[in-house]
Amino acid sequence: MVQAHRPADIERAREILVGALKDSLGVHWVLRNKSEAGKVLALEVLFFEGVDKDGVFLAEDGQGAVVFYDINDHRWSWSNARRKAQLVVRHAGFKSVWRLLIYRKMIAATRPKEAMVGFLVGTDRLAKGTKAIFDIHGGMQQLAKSRRLPICLETTQPRVRRLYRYAGYTEYAVRRHPYADLDIYFFIKHPDDV
């Protein structure tokens, strides 16, 4: 796993993650209308939050990507603030801002206070036989271990829940999504378990 610094690498990671996750129900709940542009913008807001925190990584083969950073990194940018405003005005509505704040407060209260958080993990849908997900998983573990921080992951997908368990993560909480018919599964792996 390599950190995406160059604009071409950041664009490749964005392309992979939007392609893999734009139909994720865990993102749709914030949208008033489920247009393609709204789905893409919602993912881009999350993605560029990772870019602002130097937390976008590509698999060595360029076929997978992840947003992964220290939970206490609070860096942000005006360009992503503009994306958020555009998302609210065009696709989500002002009522969603309040819902998003409540949702984020619930997530923050559930997560540990010190951790590396990983989300928006995906591989290129057109790639066959890639080992990208294994490379990303190994890279996340190395980075977290070097910082002596646990890895926290969340998912709303039962299939991904099984994969996280298989990969050695411990499920430490399940929360009902406050605005969608979804459960959110919270996982952790401590540095000593890597």
Short mmCIF file of C-alpha atoms in Angstrom, two decimals:
data_model
loop_
_atom_site.label_atom_id
_atom_site.label_comp_id
_atom_site.label_asym_id
_atom_site.label_seq_id
_atom_site.Cartn_x
_atom_site.Cartn_y
_atom_site.Cartn_z
CA MET A 1 0.00 0.00 0.00
CA VAL A 2 1.35 3.42 -0.95
CA GLN A 3 0.17 6.86 0.05
CA ALA A 4 -1.49 8.76 -2.79
CA HIS A 5 0.30 12.13 -3.06
CA ARG A 6 0.46 12.83 -6.77
CA PRO A 7 -2.70 14.21 -8.41
CA ALA A 8 -2.81 11.19 -10.76
CA ASP A 9 -2.73 8.78 -7.79
CA ILE A 10 -5.40 10.73 -5.92
CA GLU A 11 -7.60 10.69 -9.02
CA ARG A 12 -7.07 6.94 -9.47
CA ALA A 13 -8.06 6.32 -5.84
CA ARG A 14 -11.15 8.54 -6.25
CA GLU A 15 -12.13 6.69 -9.42
CA ILE A 16 -11.81 3.28 -7.73
CA LEU A 17 -13.75 4.24 -4.62
CA VAL A 18 -16.55 6.06 -6.42
CA GLY A 19 -16.94 3.12 -8.81
CA ALA A 20 -16.97 0.58 -6.00
CA LEU A 21 -19.13 2.43 -3.47
CA LYS A 22 -21.51 4.85 -5.20
CA ASP A 23 -24.43 2.48 -4.70
CA SER A 24 -23.70 1.91 -1.00
CA LEU A 25 -26.76 2.32 1.20
CA GLY A 26 -24.50 3.63 3.95
CA VAL A 27 -24.02 6.81 1.87
CA HIS A 28 -27.49 7.22 0.32
CA TRP A 29 -29.36 8.04 3.51
CA VAL A 30 -28.03 11.59 3.54
CA LEU A 31 -29.35 12.34 0.02
CA ARG A 32 -32.76 13.86 -0.65
CA ASN A 33 -32.66 12.63 -4.23
CA LYS A 34 -30.63 9.59 -5.23
CA SER A 35 -29.15 11.06 -8.42
CA GLU A 36 -25.82 9.80 -9.72
CA ALA A 37 -24.32 13.27 -9.20
CA GLY A 38 -25.49 13.29 -5.58
CA LYS A 39 -24.09 9.82 -4.88
CA VAL A 40 -20.72 10.75 -6.39
CA LEU A 41 -20.55 14.07 -4.53
CA ALA A 42 -21.40 12.42 -1.19
CA LEU A 43 -18.51 9.98 -1.67
CA GLU A 44 -16.19 12.74 -2.83
CA VAL A 45 -16.86 14.72 0.36
CA LEU A 46 -15.71 11.70 2.41
CA PHE A 47 -12.84 10.96 0.03
CA PHE A 48 -11.44 14.50 0.04
CA GLU A 49 -11.72 14.59 3.82
CA GLY A 50 -9.18 11.75 3.64
CA VAL A 51 -7.05 13.68 1.15
CA ASP A 52 -6.99 16.65 3.55
CA LYS A 53 -5.63 14.34 6.26
CA ASP A 54 -3.02 12.66 3.99
CA GLY A 55 -5.05 9.47 4.42
CA VAL A 56 -5.61 8.19 0.88
CA PHE A 57 -3.73 5.05 -0.11
CA LEU A 58 -3.50 2.89 -3.23
CA ALA A 59 -2.68 -0.79 -3.45
CA GLU A 60 0.75 -1.49 -4.97
CA ASP A 61 -0.92 -2.72 -8.19
CA GLY A 62 -3.13 0.39 -8.43
CA GLN A 63 -6.31 -1.72 -8.37
CA GLY A 64 -7.53 -0.86 -4.86
CA ALA A 65 -7.80 2.14 -2.57
CA VAL A 66 -8.62 3.07 1.01
CA VAL A 67 -9.16 6.18 3.11
CA PHE A 68 -7.27 5.56 6.36
CA TYR A 69 -6.13 8.11 8.93
CA ASP A 70 -5.71 8.95 12.61
CA ILE A 71 -9.12 9.58 14.14
CA ASN A 72 -7.73 12.69 15.88
CA ASP A 73 -6.53 14.34 12.67
CA HIS A 74 -8.80 17.37 12.26
CA ARG A 75 -7.26 18.97 9.17
CA TRP A 76 -9.70 20.24 6.55
CA SER A 77 -9.76 22.42 3.44
CA TRP A 78 -11.90 25.18 1.99
CA SER A 79 -12.31 23.20 -1.23
CA ASN A 80 -13.94 20.33 0.63
CA ALA A 81 -16.04 22.76 2.66
CA ARG A 82 -17.39 24.02 -0.70
CA ARG A 83 -18.15 20.42 -1.73
CA LYS A 84 -20.09 19.94 1.51
CA ALA A 85 -22.08 23.13 0.91
CA GLN A 86 -22.84 22.01 -2.66
CA LEU A 87 -23.96 18.60 -1.37
CA VAL A 88 -26.33 20.23 1.12
CA VAL A 89 -27.81 22.77 -1.30
CA ARG A 90 -28.17 20.53 -4.37
CA HIS A 91 -28.63 16.99 -3.11
CA ALA A 92 -29.22 16.62 0.62
CA GLY A 93 -31.11 19.62 1.96
CA PHE A 94 -30.58 21.54 5.17
CA LYS A 95 -32.52 18.99 7.24
CA SER A 96 -29.77 16.51 6.42
CA VAL A 97 -27.16 18.70 8.08
CA TRP A 98 -28.84 18.19 11.45
CA ARG A 99 -29.19 14.46 10.80
CA LEU A 100 -25.55 14.20 9.75
CA LEU A 101 -24.42 15.95 12.93
CA ILE A 102 -26.44 13.53 15.08
CA TYR A 103 -25.11 10.57 13.08
CA ARG A 104 -21.48 11.71 13.40
CA LYS A 105 -21.93 12.28 17.14
CA MET A 106 -23.21 8.70 17.51
CA ILE A 107 -20.25 7.35 15.51
CA ALA A 108 -17.74 9.40 17.53
CA ALA A 109 -19.29 8.22 20.81
CA THR A 110 -18.96 4.59 19.70
CA ARG A 111 -15.40 4.71 18.37
CA PRO A 112 -12.41 4.63 20.71
CA LYS A 113 -10.74 7.98 21.34
CA GLU A 114 -7.36 6.88 19.92
CA ALA A 115 -7.29 4.84 16.70
CA MET A 116 -6.66 4.72 12.99
CA VAL A 117 -9.98 4.67 11.16
CA GLY A 118 -10.42 3.02 7.79
CA PHE A 119 -13.36 3.51 5.49
CA LEU A 120 -14.15 3.72 1.79
CA VAL A 121 -12.22 0.54 1.03
CA GLY A 122 -12.66 -0.72 -2.51
CA THR A 123 -11.14 -2.36 -5.54
CA ASP A 124 -11.49 -1.66 -9.25
CA ARG A 125 -14.60 -3.52 -10.40
CA LEU A 126 -13.00 -4.27 -13.76
CA ALA A 127 -9.80 -5.78 -12.34
CA LYS A 128 -9.61 -9.57 -12.27
CA GLY A 129 -7.45 -11.55 -9.87
CA THR A 130 -6.06 -8.55 -8.04
CA LYS A 131 -4.40 -8.91 -4.65
CA ALA A 132 -5.16 -5.27 -3.86
CA ILE A 133 -7.35 -5.92 -0.83
CA PHE A 134 -4.63 -8.06 0.80
CA ASP A 135 -2.04 -5.35 0.10
CA ILE A 136 -4.32 -2.68 1.59
CA HIS A 137 -5.06 -4.81 4.65
CA GLY A 138 -1.36 -5.47 5.24
CA GLY A 139 -0.48 -1.81 4.74
CA MET A 140 -3.14 -0.65 7.18
CA GLN A 141 -1.83 -3.08 9.79
CA GLN A 142 1.78 -1.91 9.31
CA LEU A 143 0.84 1.76 9.57
CA ALA A 144 -1.32 1.24 12.67
CA LYS A 145 1.35 -0.89 14.33
CA SER A 146 4.05 1.73 13.64
CA ARG A 147 1.86 4.31 15.39
CA ARG A 148 0.84 1.88 18.17
CA LEU A 149 -2.84 2.55 17.46
CA PRO A 150 -5.71 0.12 16.89
CA ILE A 151 -7.53 -0.05 13.56
CA CYS A 152 -11.24 0.74 13.59
CA LEU A 153 -13.56 -0.18 10.74
CA GLU A 154 -17.29 0.11 10.26
CA THR A 155 -19.68 -1.42 7.78
CA THR A 156 -23.40 -1.71 7.13
CA GLN A 157 -22.94 -4.73 4.85
CA PRO A 158 -23.43 -8.21 6.38
CA ARG A 159 -21.05 -9.70 3.76
CA VAL A 160 -18.30 -7.24 4.71
CA ARG A 161 -19.06 -7.93 8.39
CA ARG A 162 -18.15 -11.59 7.80
CA LEU A 163 -14.96 -10.57 5.94
CA TYR A 164 -13.82 -8.35 8.80
CA ARG A 165 -14.38 -11.16 11.28
CA TYR A 166 -12.46 -13.55 9.04
CA ALA A 167 -9.59 -11.03 8.84
CA GLY A 168 -9.23 -11.09 12.63
CA TYR A 169 -11.13 -7.96 13.62
CA THR A 170 -13.24 -8.00 16.78
CA GLU A 171 -16.78 -6.66 16.55
CA TYR A 172 -17.11 -4.36 19.54
CA ALA A 173 -20.46 -2.68 18.86
CA VAL A 174 -23.57 -2.77 16.70
CA ARG A 175 -25.67 0.38 16.41
CA ARG A 176 -28.94 0.91 14.61
CA HIS A 177 -28.59 3.63 11.99
CA PRO A 178 -30.72 6.55 13.16
CA TYR A 179 -32.03 7.46 9.68
CA ALA A 180 -31.88 4.32 7.54
CA ASP A 181 -33.00 0.73 7.86
CA LEU A 182 -29.42 -0.41 8.53
CA ASP A 183 -27.26 -1.75 11.31
CA ILE A 184 -23.75 -0.35 11.66
CA TYR A 185 -21.13 -2.90 12.71
CA PHE A 186 -18.03 -1.58 14.49
CA PHE A 187 -14.74 -3.52 14.39
CA ILE A 188 -11.35 -3.11 16.01
CA LYS A 189 -7.94 -4.74 15.77
CA HIS A 190 -5.30 -3.81 18.33
CA PRO A 191 -1.63 -3.39 17.33
CA ASP A 192 -0.63 -6.44 19.39
CA ASP A 193 -3.09 -8.59 17.39
CA VAL A 194 -1.45 -7.75 14.06
#
